[in-house]
Amino acid sequence: MMRRAKISVIGAGNIGGECARSIAMKELGDVVLLDIPNKDKPELHMPKGKALDLACCGPVENFDAKITGSFDYKDIEGSDVVIVTAGVPRKPGQSRDDLVAINAGIVKNVAQNIKQYAPNAIVIVVSNPLDAMVYVMWKVTGFPAHRVLGQAGALDVARYKTFLAMELGVSVEDIQGLLLGGHGDDMVPLPRLTSVNGIPVSDLLPADKIQACVERAKVGGGEVVKLMGTSAWYAPSAGTIEMVEAIVRDKKRVIPCAAFCEKEFGVANANGGKGLFVGVPCVLGAKGCEKVITFKMNDEEQKFMNESISHVKDLIAVTTKLLPEVA
Ligand code: APR
């Protein structure tokens, strides 16, 4: 008999709640939603309340998934996958990098607990600034790098494809594309590898229109923050669940994620000989990141990639200043 996957979501806020809902709707496994008590309102138990509300969708949506809410890390024991969305989201005018001072400490604390209570899990970090937070997770858990991933590329590519589909007036399902690099405004677009069912996008749209879609994807998160006053959650959660599904169903999907790279894409060369986590195409399966797929970049793409790596490097330097123990 096959055991159901157990998926824990740390941080039961906007992204965490939507992740839990998608996991249940797709019946990817049972869910534990974990958060911290509200200091000002100790009578509340938000993760339990959210779990109960979600569980009651089951009879309507026809899913079988156990959804529980907890303040206690003991409840994540035996998790196959842990999603980390704990931390503060952006406010208008803030960049992802502005969150580091608060989120680095939160992610460190979460990582210590994952190490203790779910030592065999595959961890997907969503908290920002993404590339540095994945690094903290990896350092603090000491997990092998293939079990520590960051969600960024799945979302960035989804935004890129959405804007292209709007521009082209075709279905989003028929756009293929890829973005690499850090989850910042300097992510690396690859219009050369973008197509509509194999037809190069450059045959269908003028260069300036493609570039406009690239630029909009780069700041797509900020566009939502400006409109809503807080970070996006539907698309970030969709990107995360795309990764979870590939892992839980051992699909070997090729999805851009923040993964540990050394030689790949010249990362160590651009980072003083050391590896780091940055967005690259990964084969996702039951073991986590089973392979990083590399290909030859042209000079311009490599230049953009180096800039992005250098930005991630600076962000890690800021993070290790705050948390010298993860240096
Ligand atoms: N442990 C567990 N959960 C925590 C902790 C902690 N130490 N600190 C904060 N949280 C919880 C909060 O209580 C909150 O419920 O994390 C949750 C975050 O949810 P939201 O505030 O709704 O933020 P969300 O939009 O989900 O974004 C979460 O993901 O994409 C990133 O930039 C985004 O860093 C942000 C994170």
PDB file of N, CA and C in Angstrom, residues 72-115:
ATOM      1  N   ASP A  72       3.299  23.693  16.813  1.00  0.00           N
ATOM      2  CA  ASP A  72       4.302  22.796  17.389  1.00  0.00           C
ATOM      3  C   ASP A  72       5.056  22.031  16.286  1.00  0.00           C
ATOM      4  N   TYR A  73       6.368  22.255  16.202  1.00  0.00           N
ATOM      5  CA  TYR A  73       7.161  21.614  15.145  1.00  0.00           C
ATOM      6  C   TYR A  73       7.142  20.090  15.209  1.00  0.00           C
ATOM      7  N   LYS A  74       6.769  19.547  16.354  1.00  0.00           N
ATOM      8  CA  LYS A  74       6.699  18.080  16.448  1.00  0.00           C
ATOM      9  C   LYS A  74       5.745  17.523  15.378  1.00  0.00           C
ATOM     10  N   ASP A  75       4.754  18.358  15.018  1.00  0.00           N
ATOM     11  CA  ASP A  75       3.758  17.896  14.042  1.00  0.00           C
ATOM     12  C   ASP A  75       4.293  17.809  12.618  1.00  0.00           C
ATOM     13  N   ILE A  76       5.493  18.303  12.360  1.00  0.00           N
ATOM     14  CA  ILE A  76       6.029  18.177  10.988  1.00  0.00           C
ATOM     15  C   ILE A  76       6.890  16.905  10.849  1.00  0.00           C
ATOM     16  N   GLU A  77       6.994  16.136  11.938  1.00  0.00           N
ATOM     17  CA  GLU A  77       7.816  14.915  11.884  1.00  0.00           C
ATOM     18  C   GLU A  77       7.396  14.022  10.721  1.00  0.00           C
ATOM     19  N   GLY A  78       8.381  13.496  10.001  1.00  0.00           N
ATOM     20  CA  GLY A  78       8.083  12.576   8.904  1.00  0.00           C
ATOM     21  C   GLY A  78       7.668  13.271   7.615  1.00  0.00           C
ATOM     22  N   SER A  79       7.824  14.581   7.547  1.00  0.00           N
ATOM     23  CA  SER A  79       7.432  15.286   6.311  1.00  0.00           C
ATOM     24  C   SER A  79       8.316  14.861   5.147  1.00  0.00           C
ATOM     25  N   ASP A  80       7.691  14.673   3.999  1.00  0.00           N
ATOM     26  CA  ASP A  80       8.449  14.395   2.773  1.00  0.00           C
ATOM     27  C   ASP A  80       8.937  15.702   2.158  1.00  0.00           C
ATOM     28  N   VAL A  81       8.071  16.698   2.218  1.00  0.00           N
ATOM     29  CA  VAL A  81       8.416  18.017   1.669  1.00  0.00           C
ATOM     30  C   VAL A  81       8.039  19.075   2.701  1.00  0.00           C
ATOM     31  N   VAL A  82       8.894  20.062   2.885  1.00  0.00           N
ATOM     32  CA  VAL A  82       8.551  21.207   3.740  1.00  0.00           C
ATOM     33  C   VAL A  82       8.668  22.477   2.894  1.00  0.00           C
ATOM     34  N   ILE A  83       7.592  23.239   2.869  1.00  0.00           N
ATOM     35  CA  ILE A  83       7.581  24.525   2.153  1.00  0.00           C
ATOM     36  C   ILE A  83       7.764  25.622   3.200  1.00  0.00           C
ATOM     37  N   VAL A  84       8.655  26.554   2.946  1.00  0.00           N
ATOM     38  CA  VAL A  84       8.909  27.610   3.931  1.00  0.00           C
ATOM     39  C   VAL A  84       8.464  28.971   3.381  1.00  0.00           C
ATOM     40  N   THR A  85       7.375  29.481   3.931  1.00  0.00           N
ATOM     41  CA  THR A  85       6.889  30.813   3.533  1.00  0.00           C
ATOM     42  C   THR A  85       6.913  31.762   4.728  1.00  0.00           C
ATOM     43  N   ALA A  86       7.569  31.351   5.812  1.00  0.00           N
ATOM     44  CA  ALA A  86       7.601  32.186   7.024  1.00  0.00           C
ATOM     45  C   ALA A  86       8.391  33.463   6.750  1.00  0.00           C
ATOM     46  N   GLY A  87       7.895  34.545   7.297  1.00  0.00           N
ATOM     47  CA  GLY A  87       8.603  35.816   7.136  1.00  0.00           C
ATOM     48  C   GLY A  87       7.660  36.924   6.754  1.00  0.00           C
ATOM     49  N   VAL A  88       8.220  38.124   6.659  1.00  0.00           N
ATOM     50  CA  VAL A  88       7.368  39.263   6.286  1.00  0.00           C
ATOM     51  C   VAL A  88       7.352  39.429   4.766  1.00  0.00           C
ATOM     52  N   PRO A  89       6.205  39.824   4.221  1.00  0.00           N
ATOM     53  CA  PRO A  89       6.130  40.137   2.794  1.00  0.00           C
ATOM     54  C   PRO A  89       6.511  41.584   2.536  1.00  0.00           C
ATOM     55  N   ARG A  90       6.563  41.961   1.252  1.00  0.00           N
ATOM     56  CA  ARG A  90       6.935  43.336   0.894  1.00  0.00           C
ATOM     57  C   ARG A  90       5.784  44.307   1.095  1.00  0.00           C
ATOM     58  N   LYS A  91       6.157  45.554   1.410  1.00  0.00           N
ATOM     59  CA  LYS A  91       5.196  46.655   1.387  1.00  0.00           C
ATOM     60  C   LYS A  91       5.557  47.524   0.177  1.00  0.00           C
ATOM     61  N   PRO A  92       4.625  48.372  -0.283  1.00  0.00           N
ATOM     62  CA  PRO A  92       4.956  49.216  -1.437  1.00  0.00           C
ATOM     63  C   PRO A  92       6.253  49.986  -1.209  1.00  0.00           C
ATOM     64  N   GLY A  93       7.086  50.028  -2.229  1.00  0.00           N
ATOM     65  CA  GLY A  93       8.345  50.762  -2.137  1.00  0.00           C
ATOM     66  C   GLY A  93       9.499  49.896  -1.655  1.00  0.00           C
ATOM     67  N   GLN A  94       9.189  48.702  -1.133  1.00  0.00           N
ATOM     68  CA  GLN A  94      10.271  47.835  -0.646  1.00  0.00           C
ATOM     69  C   GLN A  94      10.723  46.883  -1.746  1.00  0.00           C
ATOM     70  N   SER A  95      12.015  46.584  -1.771  1.00  0.00           N
ATOM     71  CA  SER A  95      12.508  45.525  -2.643  1.00  0.00           C
ATOM     72  C   SER A  95      12.541  44.244  -1.815  1.00  0.00           C
ATOM     73  N   ARG A  96      12.731  43.122  -2.492  1.00  0.00           N
ATOM     74  CA  ARG A  96      12.837  41.855  -1.743  1.00  0.00           C
ATOM     75  C   ARG A  96      14.020  41.921  -0.778  1.00  0.00           C
ATOM     76  N   ASP A  97      15.079  42.587  -1.222  1.00  0.00           N
ATOM     77  CA  ASP A  97      16.292  42.652  -0.404  1.00  0.00           C
ATOM     78  C   ASP A  97      16.064  43.378   0.920  1.00  0.00           C
ATOM     79  N   ASP A  98      15.083  44.305   0.909  1.00  0.00           N
ATOM     80  CA  ASP A  98      14.807  45.058   2.141  1.00  0.00           C
ATOM     81  C   ASP A  98      14.282  44.163   3.263  1.00  0.00           C
ATOM     82  N   LEU A  99      13.888  42.936   2.924  1.00  0.00           N
ATOM     83  CA  LEU A  99      13.294  42.048   3.931  1.00  0.00           C
ATOM     84  C   LEU A  99      14.339  41.251   4.701  1.00  0.00           C
ATOM     85  N   VAL A 100      15.593  41.356   4.261  1.00  0.00           N
ATOM     86  CA  VAL A 100      16.610  40.439   4.788  1.00  0.00           C
ATOM     87  C   VAL A 100      16.783  40.543   6.302  1.00  0.00           C
ATOM     88  N   ALA A 101      16.737  41.773   6.827  1.00  0.00           N
ATOM     89  CA  ALA A 101      17.034  41.948   8.258  1.00  0.00           C
ATOM     90  C   ALA A 101      16.050  41.156   9.121  1.00  0.00           C
ATOM     91  N   ILE A 102      14.798  41.115   8.732  1.00  0.00           N
ATOM     92  CA  ILE A 102      13.813  40.373   9.520  1.00  0.00           C
ATOM     93  C   ILE A 102      13.804  38.889   9.126  1.00  0.00           C
ATOM     94  N   ASN A 103      13.784  38.640   7.824  1.00  0.00           N
ATOM     95  CA  ASN A 103      13.555  37.253   7.389  1.00  0.00           C
ATOM     96  C   ASN A 103      14.739  36.323   7.610  1.00  0.00           C
ATOM     97  N   ALA A 104      15.955  36.860   7.647  1.00  0.00           N
ATOM     98  CA  ALA A 104      17.123  35.976   7.846  1.00  0.00           C
ATOM     99  C   ALA A 104      17.004  35.247   9.185  1.00  0.00           C
ATOM    100  N   GLY A 105      16.645  35.976  10.228  1.00  0.00           N
ATOM    101  CA  GLY A 105      16.507  35.359  11.553  1.00  0.00           C
ATOM    102  C   GLY A 105      15.354  34.366  11.593  1.00  0.00           C
ATOM    103  N   ILE A 106      14.264  34.718  10.938  1.00  0.00           N
ATOM    104  CA  ILE A 106      13.098  33.816  10.918  1.00  0.00           C
ATOM    105  C   ILE A 106      13.455  32.514  10.197  1.00  0.00           C
ATOM    106  N   VAL A 107      14.098  32.649   9.043  1.00  0.00           N
ATOM    107  CA  VAL A 107      14.427  31.448   8.258  1.00  0.00           C
ATOM    108  C   VAL A 107      15.451  30.586   9.003  1.00  0.00           C
ATOM    109  N   LYS A 108      16.352  31.228   9.727  1.00  0.00           N
ATOM    110  CA  LYS A 108      17.325  30.461  10.526  1.00  0.00           C
ATOM    111  C   LYS A 108      16.585  29.621  11.571  1.00  0.00           C
ATOM    112  N   ASN A 109      15.645  30.252  12.256  1.00  0.00           N
ATOM    113  CA  ASN A 109      14.882  29.546  13.279  1.00  0.00           C
ATOM    114  C   ASN A 109      14.080  28.384  12.669  1.00  0.00           C
ATOM    115  N   VAL A 110      13.468  28.645  11.538  1.00  0.00           N
ATOM    116  CA  VAL A 110      12.682  27.595  10.862  1.00  0.00           C
ATOM    117  C   VAL A 110      13.615  26.446  10.456  1.00  0.00           C
ATOM    118  N   ALA A 111      14.787  26.797   9.954  1.00  0.00           N
ATOM    119  CA  ALA A 111      15.737  25.773   9.489  1.00  0.00           C
ATOM    120  C   ALA A 111      16.191  24.870  10.635  1.00  0.00           C
ATOM    121  N   GLN A 112      16.423  25.479  11.806  1.00  0.00           N
ATOM    122  CA  GLN A 112      16.840  24.673  12.964  1.00  0.00           C
ATOM    123  C   GLN A 112      15.769  23.638  13.314  1.00  0.00           C
ATOM    124  N   ASN A 113      14.524  24.075  13.224  1.00  0.00           N
ATOM    125  CA  ASN A 113      13.419  23.165  13.537  1.00  0.00           C
ATOM    126  C   ASN A 113      13.235  22.087  12.479  1.00  0.00           C
ATOM    127  N   ILE A 114      13.432  22.449  11.221  1.00  0.00           N
ATOM    128  CA  ILE A 114      13.305  21.436  10.155  1.00  0.00           C
ATOM    129  C   ILE A 114      14.402  20.392  10.328  1.00  0.00           C
ATOM    130  N   LYS A 115      15.587  20.865  10.652  1.00  0.00           N
ATOM    131  CA  LYS A 115      16.718  19.945  10.858  1.00  0.00           C
ATOM    132  C   LYS A 115      16.379  18.950  11.964  1.00  0.00           C
TER     133      LYS A 115
END
